[in-house]
Each structure stands twice: as structure tokens, then as C-alpha cells.
XYZ file of C-alpha atoms in Angstrom:
768
model
C 83.383 109.398 90.577
C 83.913 105.981 91.913
C 81.041 103.829 92.965
C 80.430 103.159 96.628
C 79.378 99.955 97.943
C 76.394 99.490 100.141
C 78.175 98.476 102.934
C 79.275 101.891 103.137
C 78.832 102.851 107.166
C 78.664 107.013 106.006
C 76.270 106.715 103.220
C 75.213 109.230 100.806
C 75.671 112.009 103.825
C 79.097 110.916 104.909
C 77.821 111.865 108.487
C 78.365 109.893 111.612
C 78.052 110.478 115.025
C 78.577 109.314 118.391
C 75.129 109.157 119.219
C 72.464 108.587 116.795
C 69.506 109.332 119.310
C 69.955 112.538 121.474
C 69.256 112.808 125.169
C 67.012 115.862 125.602
C 68.577 117.976 128.069
C 72.287 119.162 129.223
C 72.471 117.198 132.430
C 71.298 114.137 130.434
C 74.020 114.950 127.766
C 76.544 115.221 130.596
C 75.836 111.702 131.749
C 76.446 110.293 128.272
C 80.257 110.928 129.110
C 80.931 110.816 125.513
C 80.252 113.978 123.871
C 77.529 114.726 121.102
C 79.491 114.871 117.925
C 79.304 114.140 114.170
C 81.909 113.605 111.801
C 81.283 114.858 108.014
C 83.348 114.410 105.000
C 81.955 117.509 102.868
C 82.677 116.461 99.302
C 83.209 112.860 99.705
C 82.140 111.406 96.003
C 78.865 109.053 96.058
C 77.068 108.155 92.300
C 73.699 108.889 94.242
C 74.125 112.590 94.804
C 72.194 114.819 92.158
C 73.804 117.936 91.002
C 70.828 120.664 90.174
C 71.957 123.510 87.625
C 69.379 126.132 89.639
C 70.107 127.869 92.640
C 68.616 126.580 96.042
C 65.820 128.175 98.011
C 66.936 129.648 101.443
C 64.599 130.515 104.660
C 63.995 133.937 104.659
C 64.860 133.732 108.776
C 67.338 131.238 109.510
C 68.822 131.249 105.826
C 68.949 127.300 105.949
C 68.160 125.474 102.791
C 64.781 123.754 101.800
C 65.433 120.207 102.265
C 63.402 117.112 102.474
C 62.491 117.566 105.586
C 60.870 120.668 104.749
C 56.956 120.363 105.156
C 54.939 121.831 101.914
C 51.490 123.250 101.425
C 51.067 122.550 97.861
C 47.592 124.677 97.722
C 49.179 127.708 99.145
C 52.836 127.215 97.742
C 54.481 127.600 100.707
C 57.310 125.501 102.599
C 58.068 125.665 106.394
C 61.310 125.482 107.522
C 62.480 122.652 109.823
C 64.794 124.769 111.987
C 63.040 127.860 112.616
C 59.340 127.084 111.695
C 59.258 129.918 109.267
C 56.589 129.885 106.292
C 58.202 130.574 102.953
C 56.724 131.201 99.604
C 57.849 129.774 96.576
C 59.180 132.038 94.071
C 57.412 132.037 90.718
C 59.392 129.214 88.891
C 57.898 126.484 91.177
C 54.457 127.207 90.557
C 53.972 123.793 88.909
C 54.865 122.080 92.091
C 52.326 119.371 93.136
C 52.527 116.081 95.246
C 53.273 114.432 92.050
C 55.534 117.101 90.432
C 58.425 117.384 93.039
C 62.037 119.333 92.548
C 64.830 116.713 93.353
C 65.690 118.756 96.827
C 62.343 117.403 98.251
C 62.570 113.509 97.230
C 63.178 112.207 100.670
C 65.920 110.049 99.888
C 68.207 113.103 98.541
C 69.273 114.142 101.972
C 72.290 114.981 100.030
C 72.079 117.256 97.138
C 74.576 119.893 95.187
C 73.733 122.797 93.338
C 76.077 124.498 90.678
C 76.356 128.262 91.665
C 75.881 130.180 88.611
C 77.641 133.508 87.660
C 80.433 132.601 89.813
C 84.101 133.386 88.180
C 85.196 129.935 86.524
C 88.857 130.305 88.480
C 91.842 128.411 87.659
C 94.199 126.996 90.331
C 97.658 127.734 90.592
C 100.706 125.933 92.658
C 103.963 127.601 93.867
C 106.642 125.178 94.599
C 108.718 126.227 96.936
C 112.126 124.331 97.259
C 115.210 123.710 99.580
C 118.432 123.536 98.326
C 120.488 122.697 101.457
C 120.655 119.150 100.924
C 123.287 116.177 99.687
C 123.243 116.066 95.846
C 121.696 112.613 96.150
C 118.552 113.851 97.827
C 118.504 117.264 95.525
C 118.473 115.023 92.548
C 115.428 113.100 93.638
C 113.487 115.815 94.842
C 114.110 117.683 91.349
C 112.852 114.528 89.165
C 109.836 114.404 91.257
C 108.837 118.520 90.935
C 109.764 117.896 87.163
C 107.129 115.003 86.868
C 104.644 116.791 89.012
C 104.791 120.003 86.632
C 104.310 117.390 83.732
C 101.038 115.928 85.185
C 99.343 119.545 86.345
C 96.720 120.938 83.873
C 97.793 122.840 80.749
C 96.135 125.975 82.425
C 97.174 125.574 86.114
C 99.452 128.467 87.024
C 102.802 127.566 88.111
C 105.536 129.620 90.154
C 108.892 128.694 91.455
C 111.076 129.635 94.517
C 113.989 128.217 95.843
C 115.729 128.844 99.181
C 118.697 128.165 101.173
C 120.845 130.383 103.261
C 118.605 133.289 100.651
C 115.140 133.169 99.048
C 115.272 133.229 95.405
C 111.870 134.063 93.565
C 112.473 133.257 89.753
C 111.000 135.031 87.135
C 109.553 132.277 84.928
C 108.069 134.960 82.132
C 111.697 136.080 81.458
C 113.075 132.684 79.426
C 115.556 134.296 77.513
C 117.771 134.164 80.108
C 117.123 133.138 83.996
C 116.329 136.160 86.331
C 116.000 135.664 89.761
C 114.827 138.076 92.741
C 116.782 137.250 95.987
C 115.712 137.922 99.522
C 117.797 137.760 102.713
C 116.584 135.080 104.724
C 117.089 136.920 108.425
C 114.395 139.101 108.829
C 110.737 139.160 108.764
C 109.116 140.168 105.592
C 105.649 141.555 104.976
C 103.377 141.484 101.786
C 103.889 144.964 101.010
C 107.813 144.437 100.805
C 107.584 141.337 98.914
C 105.407 143.581 96.291
C 107.849 146.065 96.246
C 110.844 144.297 95.565
C 109.409 142.140 93.101
C 108.078 145.436 91.304
C 104.351 143.996 91.289
C 101.137 145.886 92.287
C 101.190 150.081 93.032
C 105.471 149.792 92.833
C 105.375 148.121 89.314
C 102.535 149.545 87.285
C 105.059 152.094 85.574
C 106.923 149.525 84.352
C 104.613 147.377 82.577
C 103.773 147.880 79.134
C 100.212 146.960 78.087
C 98.743 146.846 81.695
C 95.148 147.532 81.864
C 93.002 150.130 84.046
C 95.047 150.638 87.248
C 97.363 147.724 86.734
C 94.875 145.098 86.098
C 94.334 143.421 82.903
C 91.437 140.940 82.522
C 92.601 137.302 81.821
C 90.190 134.977 80.276
C 87.638 134.470 83.349
C 89.666 135.712 86.001
C 90.735 139.532 87.030
C 94.458 139.395 87.832
C 97.130 141.796 88.484
C 98.937 141.734 84.979
C 102.284 142.507 85.756
C 103.153 139.610 88.526
C 101.027 137.009 86.688
C 102.735 137.155 83.571
C 106.370 137.535 85.193
C 106.240 135.088 88.128
C 103.005 132.690 87.604
C 102.618 131.258 84.177
C 100.371 128.422 82.606
C 101.962 125.025 83.230
C 102.079 124.467 79.078
C 103.753 127.925 78.955
C 106.420 127.355 81.496
C 107.181 123.685 81.623
C 110.140 123.788 79.284
C 111.365 126.685 81.387
C 111.231 125.356 84.218
C 112.796 121.556 83.499
C 115.565 123.830 82.106
C 116.078 125.909 85.625
C 115.541 122.620 87.482
C 118.452 121.368 85.718
C 120.763 124.150 86.238
C 119.459 124.588 89.656
C 122.207 123.804 92.369
C 122.542 122.768 96.054
C 123.232 125.963 98.410
C 126.453 127.125 97.562
C 126.813 129.262 101.138
C 129.587 127.319 103.035
C 128.872 125.533 106.022
C 131.344 125.410 108.606
C 132.357 122.275 110.493
C 130.115 121.349 113.378
C 127.059 123.441 111.799
C 123.995 123.140 110.483
C 122.958 124.555 106.952
C 121.658 128.340 106.855
C 118.108 127.452 106.089
C 115.209 130.343 105.908
C 112.065 127.901 105.588
C 109.999 130.777 107.174
C 111.270 133.955 104.877
C 110.571 131.661 101.899
C 107.048 130.707 102.905
C 106.439 134.218 103.394
C 107.830 135.622 100.090
C 105.582 132.716 98.335
C 102.327 134.168 100.601
C 103.287 137.448 99.783
C 103.680 136.808 95.864
C 100.393 134.703 95.499
C 98.490 137.440 97.596
C 99.642 140.098 95.393
C 98.995 138.323 92.436
C 95.731 136.147 92.866
C 93.969 137.076 96.048
C 91.152 134.851 96.474
C 92.041 132.477 93.965
C 92.384 128.794 94.426
C 96.480 128.391 94.923
C 98.726 125.692 96.841
C 102.227 126.620 98.367
C 103.868 123.412 97.802
C 106.844 123.229 100.427
C 109.597 120.901 100.013
C 111.648 120.802 102.556
C 114.744 119.031 103.843
C 115.915 119.855 107.350
C 114.909 122.259 109.954
C 114.791 126.258 109.597
C 118.055 127.701 111.415
C 117.322 131.094 110.098
C 115.441 134.083 110.437
C 111.423 134.026 111.275
C 110.355 130.509 111.713
C 113.698 129.138 113.247
C 113.437 126.082 115.702
C 117.068 125.037 116.120
C 120.213 127.204 116.555
C 123.240 126.581 113.887
C 125.503 124.601 116.072
C 125.238 121.004 115.646
C 126.043 120.062 119.400
C 122.805 121.551 120.129
C 120.006 118.900 119.454
C 116.460 119.697 118.238
C 114.024 119.620 120.591
C 112.018 116.759 121.943
C 109.010 116.212 123.857
C 110.881 116.421 126.887
C 112.231 120.111 126.137
C 108.537 121.009 125.435
C 107.178 119.876 128.709
C 110.116 121.750 130.483
C 109.508 124.692 128.344
C 113.268 123.941 127.514
C 112.870 124.629 123.595
C 113.715 128.617 123.254
C 112.677 128.692 119.451
C 109.581 126.835 120.087
C 106.832 129.489 120.787
C 108.113 132.429 118.426
C 108.051 130.147 115.749
C 104.738 128.730 116.224
C 103.197 132.489 116.645
C 105.315 133.185 113.211
C 103.303 130.263 111.607
C 100.031 131.177 113.198
C 100.413 135.004 111.344
C 100.944 133.133 108.551
C 98.199 131.017 108.718
C 96.102 133.943 109.253
C 97.387 135.775 106.085
C 96.931 132.501 103.959
C 93.259 131.962 104.951
C 92.292 135.500 104.160
C 93.979 135.284 100.950
C 92.217 131.823 100.402
C 95.321 129.927 99.837
C 96.649 126.462 101.063
C 99.987 125.531 102.504
C 101.295 121.724 101.528
C 104.185 120.368 103.730
C 106.351 117.849 102.564
C 109.126 116.888 104.493
C 111.769 114.371 104.019
C 114.762 114.336 106.507
C 116.341 111.658 109.344
C 116.141 114.678 111.651
C 113.196 116.726 112.220
C 112.291 119.862 109.913
C 109.844 121.601 112.156
C 106.252 119.977 111.275
C 105.513 120.609 114.576
C 105.499 124.570 114.792
C 104.156 124.594 110.840
C 101.366 122.361 111.767
C 98.883 125.567 112.450
C 99.710 126.815 108.928
C 98.868 123.828 107.101
C 96.144 122.581 109.459
C 94.072 125.881 109.175
C 94.643 126.189 105.434
C 93.586 122.185 104.752
C 96.876 121.773 103.752
C 98.394 118.262 102.962
C 101.443 116.910 104.991
C 103.478 114.150 104.139
C 106.821 113.228 106.376
C 109.387 110.978 105.229
C 113.090 109.929 105.574
C 113.720 110.526 102.210
C 112.809 112.393 98.905
C 114.271 108.915 96.828
C 111.694 106.994 99.693
C 108.522 105.793 97.999
C 106.454 107.209 100.752
C 107.507 110.657 99.616
C 107.528 109.884 96.042
C 104.338 107.887 95.330
C 102.478 110.534 97.615
C 103.356 113.607 95.878
C 102.651 112.015 92.471
C 99.264 111.414 93.824
C 98.790 115.092 94.481
C 99.080 115.908 90.772
C 97.559 112.796 89.322
C 94.434 112.961 87.555
C 91.402 110.572 86.804
C 89.864 107.979 89.466
C 93.370 107.628 91.532
C 93.283 111.442 92.083
C 92.948 113.293 95.568
C 90.001 115.433 94.294
C 91.987 118.648 95.134
C 89.018 121.459 95.866
C 89.779 125.372 96.693
C 87.938 128.043 98.683
C 85.700 125.697 100.955
C 83.275 127.323 103.620
C 81.460 124.980 105.537
C 78.157 126.701 107.489
C 75.961 124.655 110.118
C 72.347 125.020 110.918
C 70.597 123.255 113.769
C 67.292 122.962 115.524
C 66.449 125.457 118.426
C 68.280 124.124 121.495
C 71.337 122.984 119.677
C 74.279 124.538 120.345
C 78.153 124.200 118.098
C 81.104 124.119 120.244
C 83.339 124.066 117.682
C 85.579 121.643 114.817
C 88.301 119.785 115.010
C 90.165 119.287 111.594
C 91.379 121.152 108.703
C 89.564 124.405 109.072
C 89.408 127.969 110.326
C 86.829 129.644 112.357
C 85.240 132.639 110.554
C 83.946 133.630 113.596
C 80.409 133.963 112.686
C 78.400 134.462 115.473
C 74.737 133.128 116.186
C 72.045 131.806 118.587
C 73.565 128.494 117.848
C 77.380 129.072 119.333
C 78.022 127.706 122.132
C 79.668 129.502 125.463
C 82.476 126.640 125.551
C 84.928 126.119 122.619
C 86.402 122.680 121.250
C 88.834 123.775 118.516
C 88.048 125.918 115.794
C 84.736 127.367 117.697
C 82.865 130.784 118.327
C 80.988 130.633 114.895
C 78.732 128.728 112.772
C 80.827 129.262 109.660
C 84.434 127.791 108.818
C 87.042 128.565 106.048
C 88.646 125.550 104.496
C 90.915 126.956 102.135
C 91.947 123.440 100.392
C 89.944 120.337 100.818
C 89.815 116.848 98.990
C 87.581 113.870 98.512
C 88.740 112.333 102.129
C 88.584 115.324 103.915
C 86.588 114.712 107.370
C 85.619 117.413 109.925
C 84.581 116.398 113.479
C 81.807 118.956 114.762
C 81.056 119.162 119.061
C 77.772 120.026 119.728
C 75.915 121.130 122.930
C 72.154 121.374 124.336
C 71.317 124.836 125.710
C 70.752 124.742 129.381
C 68.164 127.640 129.429
C 65.080 126.717 131.522
C 62.192 127.709 129.000
C 63.808 125.203 126.332
C 64.155 122.343 128.792
C 62.355 120.155 126.736
C 63.493 120.514 123.194
C 61.672 117.362 121.898
C 58.133 118.321 123.186
C 57.307 120.232 120.034
C 59.240 118.088 117.429
C 60.209 114.624 118.224
C 63.407 114.987 115.308
C 66.310 117.128 115.517
C 67.692 118.671 112.425
C 71.269 119.409 111.443
C 72.672 121.364 108.036
C 75.782 121.039 106.493
C 76.158 123.544 104.016
C 79.566 123.220 102.313
C 80.509 125.847 99.064
C 83.834 124.982 97.157
C 85.521 125.097 93.831
C 86.147 122.065 92.202
C 89.138 120.967 90.086
C 87.482 122.240 87.007
C 86.692 125.424 88.600
C 83.288 125.340 88.930
C 81.705 126.962 92.396
C 79.440 124.096 93.687
C 77.287 124.297 96.950
C 76.765 120.761 98.870
C 73.849 120.507 101.144
C 73.603 117.583 103.828
C 70.572 117.762 105.895
C 70.624 115.002 108.429
C 67.621 114.279 111.137
C 67.911 112.299 114.244
C 65.591 111.511 117.384
C 65.506 113.030 120.896
C 64.971 110.335 123.552
C 63.964 110.647 127.114
C 67.511 108.784 128.206
C 66.380 109.449 131.822
C 63.410 107.032 131.518
C 64.588 105.032 128.857
C 68.248 104.460 128.112
C 67.850 101.237 125.901
C 66.646 103.982 122.907
C 69.820 105.992 123.870
C 72.243 102.839 123.958
C 71.223 101.484 120.431
C 71.934 104.665 118.711
C 75.692 104.421 120.235
C 78.372 104.397 117.694
C 81.670 102.993 118.983
C 84.125 103.543 116.020
C 83.025 107.132 115.696
C 82.876 107.364 119.524
C 86.612 106.079 119.869
C 87.827 108.471 117.036
C 86.482 111.395 118.589
C 87.776 110.626 122.021
C 91.132 110.190 120.428
C 90.636 113.584 118.554
C 89.720 115.232 121.975
C 92.403 113.788 123.695
C 95.256 114.901 121.116
C 93.638 118.550 121.341
C 93.530 118.537 125.258
C 97.404 117.043 125.003
C 98.373 120.026 122.637
C 96.170 123.028 124.318
C 96.508 122.248 127.798
C 99.955 122.418 130.438
C 100.392 119.355 132.279
C 97.193 117.501 130.936
C 97.372 113.672 131.266
C 95.820 111.638 128.885
C 95.783 108.378 130.308
C 94.363 109.094 133.356
C 91.766 111.419 131.606
C 90.716 108.256 129.229
C 90.600 105.691 132.003
C 88.437 108.146 134.315
C 86.081 108.647 131.123
C 85.760 104.746 130.295
C 85.168 104.021 134.029
C 82.198 106.554 134.004
C 80.742 104.608 130.603
C 81.191 101.404 132.098
C 79.314 102.379 135.218
C 76.563 104.204 133.460
C 75.777 101.830 130.487
C 77.286 98.375 132.288
C 74.959 96.068 134.069
C 75.953 94.697 137.521
C 75.578 94.148 141.001
C 77.517 96.754 143.205
C 80.929 95.649 144.372
C 80.465 92.779 142.260
C 83.181 92.957 139.557
C 81.914 88.914 138.479
C 78.169 90.218 137.686
C 79.802 92.887 135.097
C 78.555 92.615 131.584
C 78.292 95.588 128.854
C 75.686 96.059 126.812
C 76.650 94.918 122.856
C 76.445 98.439 121.095
C 79.793 99.117 123.871
C 81.338 95.752 123.742
C 84.286 96.985 121.615
C 84.827 100.563 123.059
C 87.373 99.541 126.338
C 89.425 97.774 123.732
C 89.821 100.639 121.326
C 90.472 102.899 124.353
C 92.831 100.417 125.542
C 94.576 100.581 122.048
C 94.247 104.220 121.924
C 96.121 104.578 125.439
C 98.898 102.822 123.720
C 99.086 104.240 120.604
C 101.428 107.105 119.273
C 98.942 109.651 119.879
C 98.616 109.313 123.764
C 102.487 107.637 124.100
C 104.555 110.441 122.601
C 107.887 108.615 124.041
C 109.164 107.070 121.480
C 108.399 110.055 118.792
C 109.548 113.635 117.886
C 107.171 116.413 118.041
C 107.074 116.526 114.410
C 106.122 112.614 114.341
C 103.539 113.070 116.550
C 102.107 116.608 115.302
C 102.254 114.524 111.663
C 100.121 111.719 113.001
C 97.616 114.037 115.087
C 96.957 115.976 111.408
C 96.191 112.591 109.959
C 94.239 111.653 112.594
C 91.950 114.730 112.376
C 91.380 114.911 108.596
C 90.741 110.914 107.724
C 87.518 109.482 107.980
C 86.173 107.335 110.813
C 86.866 104.114 109.175
C 91.060 105.168 108.651
C 91.049 107.030 111.710
C 89.807 103.996 113.493
C 92.493 101.674 111.954
C 95.279 104.091 113.016
C 94.000 103.885 116.274
C 93.174 100.199 116.464
C 95.491 98.320 113.481
C 93.720 95.391 111.596
C 95.453 92.152 111.333
C 95.099 89.653 108.860
C 96.535 86.106 109.085
C 97.343 83.535 105.998
C 98.540 80.240 106.755
C 98.189 76.999 104.354
C 95.057 75.157 105.798
C 92.589 78.092 105.664
C 91.614 81.326 103.724
C 93.075 84.525 104.865
C 91.160 85.411 107.894
C 91.261 88.349 110.512
C 93.172 87.514 113.343
C 93.016 89.100 117.078
C 95.561 91.811 117.793
C 97.595 89.809 119.782
C 100.922 88.352 120.362
C 99.029 84.767 120.309
C 98.227 85.210 116.616
C 101.816 84.974 115.768
C 102.755 81.293 114.609
C 105.454 79.708 112.835
C 103.651 78.754 109.840
C 101.598 81.912 109.432
C 102.048 85.045 107.553
C 100.541 88.242 109.195
C 99.607 91.211 107.401
C 99.205 94.087 109.945
C 97.844 97.634 108.594
C 98.362 100.484 111.301
C 97.558 103.053 108.469
C 100.915 104.838 108.482
C 102.775 101.490 108.091
C 101.822 98.020 106.457
C 103.734 94.997 107.795
C 104.170 91.621 106.351
C 105.213 89.566 108.997
C 106.672 85.702 108.178
C 106.679 83.075 110.741
C 109.881 81.156 111.612
C 109.157 78.097 109.535
C 107.776 80.256 106.500
C 110.848 82.618 106.554
C 113.021 79.483 106.819
C 111.359 77.893 103.595
C 111.460 80.588 101.790
C 115.106 81.559 102.338
C 115.620 77.643 101.198
C 113.676 78.481 98.007
C 110.861 76.126 98.027
C 108.278 78.664 96.436
C 110.598 78.512 93.156
C 109.679 74.895 93.109
C 107.450 73.395 90.598
C 105.792 70.721 93.363
C 105.349 73.659 96.002
C 102.899 76.185 93.966
C 101.158 76.261 97.094
C 103.674 77.928 99.368
C 104.355 80.441 96.517
C 100.999 81.421 96.626
C 101.083 81.796 100.118
C 104.052 84.058 99.898
C 102.340 86.008 97.392
C 98.843 86.590 98.570
C 99.915 88.939 101.622
C 101.813 91.057 99.420
C 98.781 91.462 96.985
C 96.568 92.791 99.495
C 99.286 94.882 100.537
C 99.511 96.802 97.473
C 95.525 97.115 97.383
C 95.571 98.819 100.816
C 99.073 101.088 99.299
C 97.202 101.764 96.126
C 94.246 103.707 97.554
C 96.007 105.619 100.656
C 97.431 108.885 100.815
C 100.082 109.706 102.461
C 101.310 106.231 101.077
C 101.927 104.083 104.040
C 105.752 102.728 104.586
C 106.046 98.908 103.747
C 108.006 96.783 105.928
C 108.680 93.253 105.147
C 110.044 91.286 108.222
C 110.464 87.829 109.624
C 109.580 86.680 113.169
C 112.848 87.343 115.452
C 114.433 89.901 113.116
C 114.594 93.517 114.117
C 112.147 94.866 112.179
C 109.844 92.546 113.685
C 109.384 95.445 116.298
C 106.884 97.105 114.050
C 104.096 94.426 114.326
C 104.958 93.464 118.015
C 104.738 97.328 119.152
C 100.594 97.251 118.421
C 99.950 93.671 119.525
C 98.195 93.172 122.894
C 101.069 91.685 125.301
C 99.208 88.488 126.631
C 102.319 86.742 126.500
C 105.114 88.735 127.917
C 108.472 87.517 129.814
C 106.606 87.434 132.995
C 104.239 84.549 131.936
C 106.252 82.857 128.975
C 105.725 79.321 130.439
C 102.366 79.580 129.506
C 102.825 80.568 125.540
C 102.530 78.219 122.603
C 105.001 76.538 120.493
C 106.233 78.751 117.548
C 104.393 81.736 119.180
C 106.251 84.935 120.585
C 106.453 87.092 123.751
C 106.450 90.512 124.070
C 109.260 92.208 126.128
C 107.121 94.898 128.228
C 105.400 95.568 131.463
C 102.305 97.033 129.906
C 99.407 95.185 131.087
C 97.522 93.054 128.328
C 93.767 93.925 127.370
C 92.627 91.117 130.209
C 94.227 92.597 133.294
C 93.209 95.936 131.826
C 89.528 94.690 131.665
C 89.689 93.091 134.855
C 90.729 96.778 136.850
C 88.201 98.132 134.414
C 85.258 96.008 135.772
C 86.549 96.210 139.450
C 86.420 99.967 139.365
C 83.373 100.576 137.414
C 81.308 98.539 139.971
C 82.523 100.228 142.724
C 79.567 101.860 144.844
């Protein structure tokens, strides 16, 4: 695991909260405007987390796990649970415990600790590749070579299956290597798991035909119980079937079904994914497995269809969805919702790699990818580095690996009076009721436990909390000034071991009515901005006619009225506490971002951006909302620049990181010198180094990121300069172009600038 520097804002616990000091009552919490929320990366690696070889001790009342905040009576050999105050006896093997002989879980620095769960199955992982064959020859060759490379990178014992689809679905029997044997499914109608089993001859229907099957058609393979017939025929270890699969891919052709002029290819994506899910459900239920879907166009056939075959019929836009003029949308979402439920019950993941110039249906498939914790990559072509490099990263090992884990569950325990509203992020509610379940639901709620079929080193979840409103417990801090939250994540790591990570954090209750200063000092504005972005995205999807810009503006005005210092009705007297100083700027950029302004994006792109916003850590998500800008020039070292059009200079290079794309922007003079080849002349070595520096920094960003961002290299006044200009604050527009500095630029827009926005905000915040 890589060493994490001390500047790491998430620390050993990988938990960041909007408020690090909590108000005591529900009423006071509502006055805070920004919700009480925690962002957690459940299995993020950290060099200081110890792994213990024995099982944890659980409280007999609330089942929370003993931790460094538990009070211990060493003479009576008792520990007191910080959540429910239950007194628990230590088991006999803890008899040597004393103040000088503590187990690791009671050390104060180990607020996060990992346990190896003994006696769990050493399960292997499985990958079923589902490949679209309705594409042009060139694209098909690109994608086939990437699948071959991926199979070569898989661990030898990983199980592999292969399904191809076009007008129909073909399941390839890899265990029959003498010749290629394929089972074909019609692409026009929905197919259940039982029908898949029957047609493939696995499970009950196929037991008669299987020589050497163990008792009842099961044969115990090393370390796992699997249904023999399906596993030995359709799912084989990578080392056994690599040659067969490579030969199969060499021979595989694009879909041969004729496509009439003016029509789209007949593509049954929904049936293909159903068949893959049924195959895995029959062969490896409960074992960590991923369906890797490689899709090159929209589904036009069978369940999950998003568009008709007639090319004159355009794929649905945001306008169509708003007007309810997308006839296939709701039906397709309903289909993928039921597929998501099936995959979650089996413990399997759906990963989506979509590469096409038009939309392929990511917006409809989002529910199945997000609820199973799947990965998603959207690119323009299977030959593009965004797809190729991202796809390779999924299967790579070593420190560059994503650390793909399986079969995760997250449980949350919290102090009395704290209620859980739900989670936004890649998980599914397990509907586990308890006293800490809130009445209101945000995202995946009504539970204290969540399923994460797939999770990795960077997976991040946002948990929303509420305070109980009951009269008798109106003062939660009276008994104990500290509140406690415990996150329990059990998961199967890439080596097949079952681990349990326990993170227990504490925060202070503060009386915000009497002293709001303490409350303010615990505010994390970066986390708050990201939480507001995630909540806005959720509301835009769930609530019809939701006006995101107005909602954000109203909340920002309330924050400034509550925490600003001013004289009533005097905007010039307004000042904002330093703990809130960047927050208005974050929300200004959020209002202009692709998460709120969907006008220029397709529903697929919007769904893609939101899925990544919801699953990345706070630092990465903050870059999506407010990109970072670095300026390079002759007379100074690279330094952060304002995200403003005024940062553009003819003799500067700018490097913009907006997470999804990385832009290297050359000022006019720099571009002219480069075109004249000055960098190749020995006397202009400094210029050559200036050109090289942003390229090296861009490569460092690209190397560590998943999905791999798009690299755009452009010049001032060039067509691709729009990638930079769209993200900058329009302080100079065509309205005030006469005020701009020589060599800088203007933005043709009617959008307000940050300065105008802030003036309006001040005026509204101080209104009586």
C-alpha cells in the first residue's frame, strides 16, 4: 500500500465531515443550513492501519465493536460501550489485559483498524466480458485487442466467461476447446435466470448431462462450492482459457445481421446483460464477480431499448426527459432497476465501458452500475486513450492497481439521538431497520446497513445524518459532551481474504445557540461544497421541475445571513468568517458546472459525471466542481492561478485540471515561438523547458487518475481553447472588453462574474 503524506486531509480514518462540531438540537441543526454529513472512503489504504489476526469484540446490546473510545475497568475485566453504555465482560483470552498491556484496538491512535475474518471462504473472483459486435471494423479491432490484453493481465485463478451480442446474444462455451460452441438467445424478449439456466443446461436441468458431478450436481472445487456444469463449461480460470479466448476473439466478426439504409443496427444490450447476470447467478452466487460490458451504441432491441431503429428518430435529450417526450426512458430504467436488484442479491457487479459518438444509454443503466458499485468509463472511441488506458488500469496489479474488492457491506453505529437519513454513492440499502434510522430518506436509506458488491481504494460514500426531535432527549450532550460514529466495512480483498475494517470517530456537541463560534470553527467548506453538489444532483434526478440554481442560491443566502457579520440593510458592512471564505466561490462554480447546467450535455454525459461525483473522494470531487489552474511563465516558478479569464496571458502557459479533462493552454506569443521552432535551438533551452514543464505535470495527473482524463493541448484563440474558457470566471466579457489587459482574453457570455455574484449575495444576505 502506498505511503500517504501527512498533508492528507482525510487522515487514517478517511472521514471528512461538513461540521466537525455538532449542534445539540434538531432545531439548531436546521439553522446550520448545510446538512450534517460525513464522507467516508471505506477501504482507502493507509500505512498506519494495523491488521489484526483475531476477531473483534462486539457489544452484546448494540453489536458495535470495541474501540479506543471504550472505557475499560481493568480490575473487573469489563469494557463499556461508548454507544449504548452497556458493560461487557472480556472473554478469557483477554485475561492478561492491563493498563500497560493493551490490545491494539484500545490504542488511542488506532481509530481505524482492520481484522482478518477467520473461517471465511478463500473465494476467487470472476469476470464475464460482454462484448457488443454492432460496430465498424476499425472500432471492433481496437476493442478486441484491449480485451485480449485484459485477459493476459488477469490473475491465473480468476474465472473468465465471454458473451457477445448484436441482434442476438451468443454465450461462448470456453470449456469445449475442440471447436467453438455457442448458445444463442433471441434479443427481442426478456429472459429470466431460470430460462438462462435451462437453455445453457446448467443447474437442475443440466445435471443429467454432466459426468462426474458431485452430490446433487455440486462438485467442491478448491476453496469454493460451485455448480460444476456451468463453471467447467462457461467459466474457466484465465490460465486455462487464455488461448481459447484469444483464438475466439481473432475469429469473432462484427454483427452480420443486415442493417437497412436509414436504420440503426439491431442491438440487444439489455438481453445480453440479463443472460450474463443469469449465468453468474447460476454458477457463482455470492462469489465476487464482475460483468464487464463493452458497449458501442444504443440498445434498439428487446428490454432496455432506449431508441427506435429509425435513424431519423434522435436519441433522447434533457429537453425530451423534462417534457416526458422520451417514450423508452422509464421502461428502460425499470428494466435496469430489476437487473440491479438481481445483481445485488447475487453479490455481482456491473462495469460499463461505453465508447461511441452518440449516446449508448448510460443514463438508463446508471442505476445498475451505481447500486452494484461498478466502474463506468465514457469515451468517444475504443481507440481513444481515455478508454484504452482506463481499461488497462482495471486489470493492472501492483501499486498502480485500483484495488478492486468484492462483497462489501457497510454498517453504521451512532450515539443515541443521531439518526441516519441515507447514503449517496455506489451502494444499495439492505433495509436493516433500527433505532438510528431517520424518518426522512436521502439516497439509499431506511437502513443502518448497505451492500457494496464492488468497491475499490477510491470508493467514497456520503452519509447524511439527522438529530432526533423527541422532547426527552433534547439535550444529547448533557450525558456525554462527545458523540461517536462507527463505520464497519467487511469486504473480500483482491487476494480473496475477507477483512473487516472498523473506523470509530468522535466529534463534540456544541451549544450553537449560545456560542456559534465553536460551531463555525468546525466547518469544512470543501466537504460542504461537495455534499451540496451531491445533494443537488440527487434532487435534480429525483424531483420533477427542481430548480437547482434557485435552491443553491437560497441556501447560500441563508448561510451568509446566519454566519456573516453585518449591519442590517448595509451590504458594505458584510464580512464572512474565514472558515466560510471559499464557500460562496465553490457554489458559484457549482452553479456553472456540468452538474447543474445540463444544457450543453447529453443525458448520458450528465449521468456519467454524476456517478463519478458521487463515488470520488472530497479532494477529487472538489476539482470537478472548481477546477485547479496553474500558470507557467519565464520569470517565475509554476504557481496556482485564479480561475479567471484575467489569468490568460500571451506569454504564459496554463494547465487546467477539471478532473474529466486536463488542458494545456499556450498563450499567443508562446504558440508563435513554438511554431517557429525556437525550442529546438540550443540558445533557447529555457523555452524548451517551459514547454515541457506543463506536459510533465499533466502526465503526473493522468497517471494517478481513474477514469483517465482527456488531454487537450490548445492555443489561445484556437478552437479547442473553449475547454479552458468554459471553466473560467468571466470577469472580462464583450460588455467590458475595453478594460482588459493587453494579451489577455474575453469570454463571450452573459453569465455574471464572481464579483457581480458576490455583490448580489451581500445585498440579499443583509436584507432585514
